[in-house]
Amino acid sequence: MRLPRLAAFPTVAPQRGDVDDQSHGVHLPRSVGGPLLQVVRRLFMATAVMAAAVVIVYFDRHGYRDNITAEPVGFLDSLYYVTVSLSTTGYGDIVPVSDKARLLTTFLITPLRILFLIILVGTTLEVLTERTREQWRLAHWRKILRDHTVIVGFGTKGRSAAETLMSTGLTQDQIVVVDPSKGVVAAANAAGYAGVVGDATRSDVLVRARADRARQIVISTQRDDTAVLVALTARQLSKTVKIVASVREEENVPLLKQSGADSVITSASAVGRLLGLSMISPSSGAVMEDLIQQGKGLSLRERPVTKAEAGRSPREVEDLVVSVIRGHRLLPFDHPDAAVLELTDRLVVIHRIREAEETLPVPPDGERGTPRKGPGSWRIPRR
């Protein structure tokens, strides 16, 4: 066994203050541009407002009077009047004198002045309200977040797991990334995932990711002992969540399962076996690699038995049946108890992805048609 840090496992329950401050370390993906883009956008809107006001004043220029020169109001005079008017300076040298000009000033120029000021001070207001708005987003996110997937460790394995889950119909806002690196979480945010910065072996960090209300947790840490601690912590928070973990050493698989993991994948052994199979039979290795890659070629998936398939043999099913899931039993396709399919069974099948299906996600429940919608289909508000 290679678990040097088991004695340091922090099995301390989250303190009240930690639970109340679940927004600490939580980062939601942003959809706004950079500061320069925001400034350019605001300048463009302010210029558009000013241009609209100039057009209004110029077309009714005969209703205005220049008290200084007593000359007719021209385009430059209209531009000057709009500039001092929208900035609320108001020197009083050019004024509306006709009823029409006064009505235009009251009902058009005044609203444009207010809009112009809002645009100018918008950056300051945004800075002042940013924290309040972010707290509201986090509170709303925590409230609606449930039946989601938590991915602990967003390295190569974690990213591949997220891509595979999304190819089966899961959306980005149904995935929460937990990683101790701020840079990794920032990269996850840039990819559209919500993230939590922290050590997933601590229960308060998993609480921030709402692991207690998650449907499944994927543990893809770099160390096996860390995976064990995360599995123990996650199982302590929820007795029903499905936990899938990845380990390097095969001898640590039993310990992961004792820690609460429902399924454990030995990454080093799996890669080694695939390499050996490719050496012995390159074609077999290519087929296995095709099965692993989701979204094209051959796809290995789980789906329910249809009414038309109930009462028939696994060999009579259109897809190639690998295993039959009956209750909590996993039966090979040639097992005597699986000779006749039941409507409550689920099938693990090899399915050929057609060209029309490569661009569409496979629904999580295995049914053909539109992706599943339900409590897990929550979305983070965008700005």
Tab-separated table of C-alpha atoms in Angstrom:
chain	number	residue	atom	x	y	z
A	1	MET	CA	0.000	0.000	0.000
A	2	ARG	CA	1.268	3.468	-0.788
A	3	LEU	CA	-0.758	5.774	1.399
A	4	PRO	CA	1.709	7.800	3.517
A	5	ARG	CA	-0.720	10.534	4.500
A	6	LEU	CA	-3.654	8.575	5.888
A	7	ALA	CA	-2.873	9.591	9.443
A	8	ALA	CA	-3.312	13.229	8.477
A	9	PHE	CA	-6.865	12.790	7.222
A	10	PRO	CA	-8.901	15.825	8.356
A	11	THR	CA	-12.213	14.195	9.318
A	12	VAL	CA	-13.344	17.350	11.053
A	13	ALA	CA	-16.907	18.375	10.255
A	14	PRO	CA	-17.356	21.830	8.778
A	15	GLN	CA	-17.727	24.601	11.315
A	16	ARG	CA	-20.842	26.751	11.314
A	17	GLY	CA	-18.926	29.721	9.977
A	18	ASP	CA	-17.513	27.644	7.109
A	19	VAL	CA	-20.955	26.419	6.077
A	20	ASP	CA	-22.411	29.929	6.203
A	21	ASP	CA	-19.569	31.273	4.057
A	22	GLN	CA	-19.875	28.758	1.245
A	23	SER	CA	-19.133	31.443	-1.324
A	24	HIS	CA	-15.486	31.591	-0.233
A	25	GLY	CA	-13.324	30.051	-2.938
A	26	VAL	CA	-16.225	29.557	-5.367
A	27	HIS	CA	-15.647	30.905	-8.880
A	28	LEU	CA	-18.423	31.048	-11.467
A	29	PRO	CA	-17.657	31.329	-15.187
A	30	ARG	CA	-17.859	34.822	-16.628
A	31	SER	CA	-19.180	35.808	-20.012
A	32	VAL	CA	-18.126	39.476	-20.099
A	33	GLY	CA	-15.222	40.895	-22.083
A	34	GLY	CA	-12.078	42.605	-20.822
A	35	PRO	CA	-11.867	46.139	-19.375
A	36	LEU	CA	-10.800	47.705	-22.680
A	37	LEU	CA	-13.772	46.175	-24.466
A	38	GLN	CA	-16.119	47.509	-21.786
A	39	VAL	CA	-14.660	51.038	-22.075
A	40	VAL	CA	-14.935	51.010	-25.877
A	41	ARG	CA	-18.510	49.761	-25.646
A	42	ARG	CA	-19.486	52.521	-23.207
A	43	LEU	CA	-17.817	55.202	-25.348
A	44	PHE	CA	-19.696	53.934	-28.388
A	45	MET	CA	-23.033	54.089	-26.544
A	46	ALA	CA	-22.288	57.604	-25.216
A	47	THR	CA	-21.379	58.779	-28.732
A	48	ALA	CA	-24.583	57.260	-30.107
A	49	VAL	CA	-26.671	59.084	-27.508
A	50	MET	CA	-24.911	62.369	-28.291
A	51	ALA	CA	-25.379	61.877	-32.038
A	52	ALA	CA	-29.103	61.218	-31.579
A	53	ALA	CA	-29.476	64.394	-29.541
A	54	VAL	CA	-27.560	66.448	-32.145
A	55	VAL	CA	-29.858	65.176	-34.909
A	56	ILE	CA	-32.939	66.107	-32.874
A	57	VAL	CA	-31.708	69.636	-32.108
A	58	TYR	CA	-30.403	70.295	-35.624
A	59	PHE	CA	-33.674	69.390	-37.349
A	60	ASP	CA	-35.504	71.800	-35.034
A	61	ARG	CA	-32.718	74.408	-34.982
A	62	HIS	CA	-35.156	77.205	-35.890
A	63	GLY	CA	-36.780	76.743	-32.480
A	64	TYR	CA	-33.522	77.669	-30.689
A	65	ARG	CA	-31.922	81.082	-30.204
A	66	ASP	CA	-28.332	82.146	-29.655
A	67	ASN	CA	-28.435	84.886	-26.983
A	68	ILE	CA	-24.809	85.873	-27.608
A	69	THR	CA	-24.520	86.360	-31.370
A	70	ALA	CA	-28.235	86.440	-32.263
A	71	GLU	CA	-27.341	84.469	-35.397
A	72	PRO	CA	-29.281	81.436	-36.666
A	73	VAL	CA	-28.392	78.162	-34.932
A	74	GLY	CA	-26.307	75.876	-37.165
A	75	PHE	CA	-24.826	72.394	-36.898
A	76	LEU	CA	-21.865	73.438	-34.722
A	77	ASP	CA	-24.248	75.360	-32.467
A	78	SER	CA	-26.420	72.214	-32.188
A	79	LEU	CA	-23.372	70.125	-31.313
A	80	TYR	CA	-22.271	72.698	-28.742
A	81	TYR	CA	-25.761	72.902	-27.195
A	82	VAL	CA	-26.042	69.107	-26.937
A	83	THR	CA	-22.584	68.835	-25.370
A	84	VAL	CA	-23.244	71.353	-22.610
A	85	SER	CA	-26.785	70.087	-22.139
A	86	LEU	CA	-25.969	66.380	-21.791
A	87	SER	CA	-23.130	67.183	-19.394
A	88	THR	CA	-25.610	69.299	-17.340
A	89	THR	CA	-23.330	72.357	-17.662
A	90	GLY	CA	-25.996	74.574	-19.250
A	91	TYR	CA	-24.404	77.970	-19.946
A	92	GLY	CA	-27.688	79.415	-21.193
A	93	ASP	CA	-26.291	81.028	-24.333
A	94	ILE	CA	-28.345	78.769	-26.637
A	95	VAL	CA	-31.895	78.128	-25.432
A	96	PRO	CA	-35.116	76.675	-26.859
A	97	VAL	CA	-37.660	79.408	-27.539
A	98	SER	CA	-40.449	77.712	-29.487
A	99	ASP	CA	-43.006	75.402	-27.929
A	100	LYS	CA	-41.880	72.528	-30.139
A	101	ALA	CA	-38.235	72.958	-29.130
A	102	ARG	CA	-39.171	73.046	-25.457
A	103	LEU	CA	-41.264	69.895	-25.822
A	104	LEU	CA	-38.375	68.133	-27.567
A	105	THR	CA	-36.031	69.220	-24.805
A	106	THR	CA	-38.445	67.995	-22.130
A	107	PHE	CA	-39.372	64.617	-23.577
A	108	LEU	CA	-36.313	63.695	-25.679
A	109	ILE	CA	-33.213	65.664	-24.694
A	110	THR	CA	-33.770	65.245	-20.942
A	111	PRO	CA	-34.101	61.391	-21.129
A	112	LEU	CA	-31.023	61.315	-23.379
A	113	ARG	CA	-29.177	63.433	-20.797
A	114	ILE	CA	-30.066	60.927	-18.075
A	115	LEU	CA	-29.019	58.015	-20.277
A	116	PHE	CA	-25.745	59.784	-21.110
A	117	LEU	CA	-24.939	60.276	-17.429
A	118	ILE	CA	-25.809	56.657	-16.641
A	119	ILE	CA	-23.399	55.478	-19.331
A	120	LEU	CA	-20.620	57.744	-18.053
A	121	VAL	CA	-20.933	56.660	-14.439
A	122	GLY	CA	-21.717	53.072	-15.374
A	123	THR	CA	-18.155	51.907	-14.744
A	124	THR	CA	-18.156	53.391	-11.246
A	125	LEU	CA	-21.557	51.924	-10.473
A	126	GLU	CA	-20.438	48.542	-11.758
A	127	VAL	CA	-17.428	48.557	-9.441
A	128	LEU	CA	-19.611	49.529	-6.481
A	129	THR	CA	-22.225	46.866	-7.217
A	130	GLU	CA	-19.903	44.085	-8.431
A	131	ARG	CA	-19.492	42.466	-5.023
A	132	THR	CA	-23.212	42.608	-4.254
A	133	ARG	CA	-24.087	41.154	-7.650
A	134	GLU	CA	-21.485	38.398	-7.287
A	135	GLN	CA	-22.825	37.489	-3.852
A	136	TRP	CA	-26.329	37.326	-5.300
A	137	ARG	CA	-25.146	35.067	-8.116
A	138	LEU	CA	-23.380	32.765	-5.673
A	139	ALA	CA	-26.410	32.614	-3.389
A	140	HIS	CA	-28.676	31.840	-6.337
A	141	TRP	CA	-26.192	29.277	-7.653
A	142	ARG	CA	-26.051	27.475	-4.297
A	143	LYS	CA	-29.837	27.503	-4.035
A	144	ILE	CA	-30.558	25.858	-7.384
A	145	LEU	CA	-27.494	23.618	-7.543
A	146	ARG	CA	-28.435	19.938	-7.167
A	147	ASP	CA	-28.121	16.629	-8.998
A	148	HIS	CA	-24.903	17.884	-10.543
A	149	THR	CA	-21.462	16.306	-11.052
A	150	VAL	CA	-18.428	17.276	-8.976
A	151	ILE	CA	-15.030	16.639	-10.565
A	152	VAL	CA	-12.180	16.648	-8.046
A	153	GLY	CA	-8.928	17.361	-9.865
A	154	PHE	CA	-9.047	19.022	-13.273
A	155	GLY	CA	-5.926	17.624	-14.846
A	156	THR	CA	-5.835	15.471	-17.959
A	157	LYS	CA	-8.102	12.822	-16.411
A	158	GLY	CA	-10.550	15.354	-15.014
A	159	ARG	CA	-10.863	17.246	-18.296
A	160	SER	CA	-11.351	14.011	-20.224
A	161	ALA	CA	-14.048	12.935	-17.761
A	162	ALA	CA	-15.832	16.275	-18.196
A	163	GLU	CA	-15.706	16.000	-21.995
A	164	THR	CA	-17.051	12.449	-21.865
A	165	LEU	CA	-19.896	13.476	-19.553
A	166	MET	CA	-20.795	16.349	-21.853
A	167	SER	CA	-20.838	14.002	-24.846
A	168	THR	CA	-23.576	12.031	-23.047
A	169	GLY	CA	-25.848	15.069	-22.716
A	170	LEU	CA	-24.577	16.758	-19.543
A	171	THR	CA	-24.222	20.536	-19.812
A	172	GLN	CA	-21.346	22.656	-18.515
A	173	ASP	CA	-23.462	24.236	-15.806
A	174	GLN	CA	-24.119	20.772	-14.368
A	175	ILE	CA	-20.401	20.280	-13.649
A	176	VAL	CA	-18.465	21.796	-10.733
A	177	VAL	CA	-14.678	21.547	-10.645
A	178	VAL	CA	-12.760	21.328	-7.354
A	179	ASP	CA	-8.999	21.851	-7.446
A	180	PRO	CA	-6.427	23.344	-5.033
A	181	SER	CA	-4.828	25.392	-7.829
A	182	LYS	CA	-6.278	28.824	-8.588
A	183	GLY	CA	-4.802	28.644	-12.086
A	184	VAL	CA	-6.560	25.348	-12.807
A	185	VAL	CA	-9.903	26.686	-11.563
A	186	ALA	CA	-9.397	29.836	-13.646
A	187	ALA	CA	-8.836	27.631	-16.709
A	188	ALA	CA	-12.006	25.691	-15.833
A	189	ASN	CA	-13.930	28.995	-15.583
A	190	ALA	CA	-12.603	30.015	-18.981
A	191	ALA	CA	-13.925	26.719	-20.354
A	192	GLY	CA	-17.369	27.461	-18.873
A	193	TYR	CA	-17.307	25.399	-15.668
A	194	ALA	CA	-17.993	26.636	-12.147
A	195	GLY	CA	-15.057	25.955	-9.842
A	196	VAL	CA	-14.071	25.795	-6.197
A	197	VAL	CA	-10.511	26.456	-5.069
A	198	GLY	CA	-9.508	24.261	-2.157
A	199	ASP	CA	-8.403	20.898	-0.820
A	200	ALA	CA	-11.183	18.378	-1.494
A	201	THR	CA	-10.081	16.272	1.492
A	202	ARG	CA	-11.681	18.975	3.649
A	203	SER	CA	-15.419	18.653	4.061
A	204	ASP	CA	-16.019	22.422	3.980
A	205	VAL	CA	-14.498	22.589	0.483
A	206	LEU	CA	-16.828	19.858	-0.793
A	207	VAL	CA	-19.750	21.631	0.884
A	208	ARG	CA	-18.945	24.732	-1.173
A	209	ALA	CA	-19.277	22.567	-4.285
A	210	ARG	CA	-22.563	21.234	-2.838
A	211	ALA	CA	-21.252	17.676	-2.956
A	212	ASP	CA	-23.915	16.804	-0.379
A	213	ARG	CA	-26.550	17.421	-3.087
A	214	ALA	CA	-24.583	16.085	-6.059
A	215	ARG	CA	-25.630	13.125	-8.151
A	216	GLN	CA	-22.097	11.884	-8.746
A	217	ILE	CA	-18.509	12.706	-7.838
A	218	VAL	CA	-15.522	11.999	-10.062
A	219	ILE	CA	-12.212	11.771	-8.177
A	220	SER	CA	-9.242	12.250	-10.501
A	221	THR	CA	-6.503	13.381	-8.136
A	222	GLN	CA	-2.791	12.862	-8.752
A	223	ARG	CA	-2.194	10.759	-5.613
A	224	ASP	CA	-3.943	7.607	-4.446
A	225	ASP	CA	-3.897	8.610	-0.778
A	226	THR	CA	-5.609	11.890	-1.670
A	227	ALA	CA	-8.262	9.956	-3.584
A	228	VAL	CA	-8.927	7.810	-0.509
A	229	LEU	CA	-9.336	10.863	1.718
A	230	VAL	CA	-11.642	12.580	-0.775
A	231	ALA	CA	-13.796	9.450	-1.061
A	232	LEU	CA	-14.083	9.205	2.734
A	233	THR	CA	-15.013	12.871	3.023
A	234	ALA	CA	-17.553	12.715	0.190
A	235	ARG	CA	-19.178	9.584	1.592
A	236	GLN	CA	-19.401	11.267	4.992
A	237	LEU	CA	-21.359	14.134	3.408
A	238	SER	CA	-23.717	11.948	1.361
A	239	LYS	CA	-24.634	8.293	1.598
A	240	THR	CA	-26.351	8.212	-1.798
A	241	VAL	CA	-23.972	10.074	-4.111
A	242	LYS	CA	-22.267	7.929	-6.747
A	243	ILE	CA	-18.485	8.097	-6.406
A	244	VAL	CA	-16.124	7.107	-9.221
A	245	ALA	CA	-12.400	7.328	-8.491
A	246	SER	CA	-9.157	6.901	-10.385
A	247	VAL	CA	-6.030	5.410	-8.791
A	248	ARG	CA	-2.547	4.684	-10.043
A	249	GLU	CA	-1.799	1.499	-8.122
A	250	GLU	CA	-4.096	-1.514	-8.433
A	251	GLU	CA	-3.380	-2.569	-4.859
A	252	ASN	CA	-5.213	0.543	-3.637
A	253	VAL	CA	-8.494	-0.370	-5.370
A	254	PRO	CA	-9.932	-2.326	-2.377
A	255	LEU	CA	-9.096	0.548	-0.044
A	256	LEU	CA	-10.901	3.028	-2.312
A	257	LYS	CA	-13.980	0.813	-2.355
A	258	GLN	CA	-13.879	0.469	1.423
A	259	SER	CA	-13.654	4.261	1.610
A	260	GLY	CA	-16.975	4.590	-0.215
A	261	ALA	CA	-16.146	4.601	-3.932
A	262	ASP	CA	-18.727	2.808	-6.066
A	263	SER	CA	-16.342	2.304	-8.956
A	264	VAL	CA	-12.546	2.507	-9.157
A	265	ILE	CA	-10.494	2.782	-12.331
A	266	THR	CA	-6.813	1.839	-12.269
A	267	SER	CA	-5.305	4.284	-14.729
A	268	ALA	CA	-1.787	2.831	-14.894
A	269	SER	CA	-2.981	-0.764	-15.296
A	270	ALA	CA	-5.616	0.216	-17.851
A	271	VAL	CA	-3.073	2.035	-20.004
A	272	GLY	CA	-0.608	-0.824	-19.606
A	273	ARG	CA	-3.147	-3.411	-20.698
A	274	LEU	CA	-4.115	-1.280	-23.699
A	275	LEU	CA	-0.453	-0.967	-24.673
A	276	GLY	CA	0.065	-4.712	-24.342
A	277	LEU	CA	-3.082	-5.465	-26.338
A	278	SER	CA	-1.958	-3.073	-29.071
A	279	MET	CA	1.392	-4.874	-29.266
A	280	ILE	CA	-0.232	-8.293	-29.544
A	281	SER	CA	-3.072	-7.202	-31.813
A	282	PRO	CA	-2.960	-3.643	-33.192
A	283	SER	CA	-6.496	-4.019	-34.530
A	284	SER	CA	-7.847	-5.023	-31.112
A	285	GLY	CA	-6.079	-2.059	-29.553
A	286	ALA	CA	-7.650	0.249	-32.138
A	287	VAL	CA	-11.111	-1.139	-31.364
A	288	MET	CA	-10.604	-0.626	-27.621
A	289	GLU	CA	-9.430	2.944	-28.176
A	290	ASP	CA	-12.489	3.554	-30.355
A	291	LEU	CA	-14.733	2.307	-27.546
A	292	ILE	CA	-13.071	4.634	-25.036
A	293	GLN	CA	-13.514	7.720	-27.217
A	294	GLN	CA	-17.034	9.087	-26.909
A	295	GLY	CA	-18.993	10.690	-29.715
A	296	LYS	CA	-17.703	8.813	-32.753
A	297	GLY	CA	-17.214	5.304	-34.071
A	298	LEU	CA	-18.140	2.627	-31.561
A	299	SER	CA	-19.628	3.755	-28.257
A	300	LEU	CA	-20.001	1.758	-25.045
A	301	ARG	CA	-23.041	2.882	-23.087
A	302	GLU	CA	-25.771	1.811	-20.688
A	303	ARG	CA	-29.444	2.012	-21.552
A	304	PRO	CA	-32.776	0.532	-20.408
A	305	VAL	CA	-34.511	-2.391	-22.069
A	306	THR	CA	-37.281	-1.250	-24.429
A	307	LYS	CA	-40.742	-2.777	-24.506
A	308	ALA	CA	-39.975	-4.389	-27.862
A	309	GLU	CA	-36.861	-6.074	-26.401
A	310	ALA	CA	-38.507	-7.408	-23.230
A	311	GLY	CA	-38.898	-11.183	-23.326
A	312	ARG	CA	-36.230	-11.598	-25.995
A	313	SER	CA	-32.667	-12.877	-25.819
A	314	PRO	CA	-29.695	-10.458	-25.604
A	315	ARG	CA	-28.529	-11.845	-28.947
A	316	GLU	CA	-31.761	-10.618	-30.583
A	317	VAL	CA	-31.182	-6.983	-29.579
A	318	GLU	CA	-30.180	-4.604	-32.367
A	319	ASP	CA	-27.155	-3.325	-30.407
A	320	LEU	CA	-24.368	-5.663	-29.343
A	321	VAL	CA	-25.136	-6.517	-25.689
A	322	VAL	CA	-22.093	-6.872	-23.444
A	323	SER	CA	-23.758	-7.190	-20.038
A	324	VAL	CA	-27.201	-7.180	-18.449
A	325	ILE	CA	-27.815	-5.234	-15.238
A	326	ARG	CA	-30.578	-6.826	-13.184
A	327	GLY	CA	-31.113	-5.204	-9.837
A	328	HIS	CA	-27.658	-4.973	-8.268
A	329	ARG	CA	-26.257	-7.849	-10.359
A	330	LEU	CA	-24.044	-7.411	-13.425
A	331	LEU	CA	-24.625	-10.455	-15.648
A	332	PRO	CA	-22.587	-11.366	-18.749
A	333	PHE	CA	-24.623	-11.536	-21.958
A	334	ASP	CA	-24.326	-15.357	-22.012
A	335	HIS	CA	-25.286	-15.886	-18.355
A	336	PRO	CA	-28.234	-18.317	-17.984
A	337	ASP	CA	-30.154	-15.823	-15.814
A	338	ALA	CA	-29.895	-13.228	-18.603
A	339	ALA	CA	-31.254	-15.504	-21.318
A	340	VAL	CA	-34.571	-13.616	-21.298
A	341	LEU	CA	-34.555	-9.847	-20.905
A	342	GLU	CA	-36.929	-8.182	-18.467
A	343	LEU	CA	-38.413	-4.708	-18.809
A	344	THR	CA	-36.692	-3.557	-15.600
A	345	ASP	CA	-33.230	-4.618	-16.844
A	346	ARG	CA	-30.572	-2.257	-18.136
A	347	LEU	CA	-28.152	-3.151	-20.893
A	348	VAL	CA	-24.502	-2.328	-21.436
A	349	VAL	CA	-24.216	-2.258	-25.221
A	350	ILE	CA	-21.762	-1.404	-27.979
A	351	HIS	CA	-23.475	1.062	-30.266
A	352	ARG	CA	-22.336	2.399	-33.622
A	353	ILE	CA	-22.439	6.216	-33.682
A	354	ARG	CA	-23.883	7.338	-36.991
A	355	GLU	CA	-22.889	10.597	-38.683
A	356	ALA	CA	-26.180	12.256	-37.739
A	357	GLU	CA	-25.610	11.356	-34.078
A	358	GLU	CA	-22.026	12.637	-33.887
A	359	THR	CA	-23.249	16.221	-33.602
A	360	LEU	CA	-25.959	15.421	-31.041
A	361	PRO	CA	-25.403	14.534	-27.354
A	362	VAL	CA	-26.551	11.124	-26.182
A	363	PRO	CA	-29.241	11.504	-23.476
A	364	PRO	CA	-27.970	10.415	-20.025
A	365	ASP	CA	-30.767	7.897	-19.574
A	366	GLY	CA	-29.815	6.120	-22.777
A	367	GLU	CA	-33.125	6.852	-24.510
A	368	ARG	CA	-33.107	8.204	-28.022
A	369	GLY	CA	-34.530	11.670	-28.497
A	370	THR	CA	-33.997	14.970	-26.762
A	371	PRO	CA	-31.616	15.244	-23.796
A	372	ARG	CA	-33.078	14.686	-20.349
A	373	LYS	CA	-34.430	17.691	-18.479
A	374	GLY	CA	-35.070	17.790	-14.790
A	375	PRO	CA	-33.761	19.079	-11.465
A	376	GLY	CA	-30.203	18.815	-12.729
A	377	SER	CA	-30.814	21.171	-15.648
A	378	TRP	CA	-29.958	24.313	-13.681
A	379	ARG	CA	-28.142	27.262	-15.184
A	380	ILE	CA	-25.955	30.011	-13.736
A	381	PRO	CA	-27.261	33.473	-14.618
A	382	ARG	CA	-25.129	35.250	-17.191
A	383	ARG	CA	-24.356	38.918	-17.246
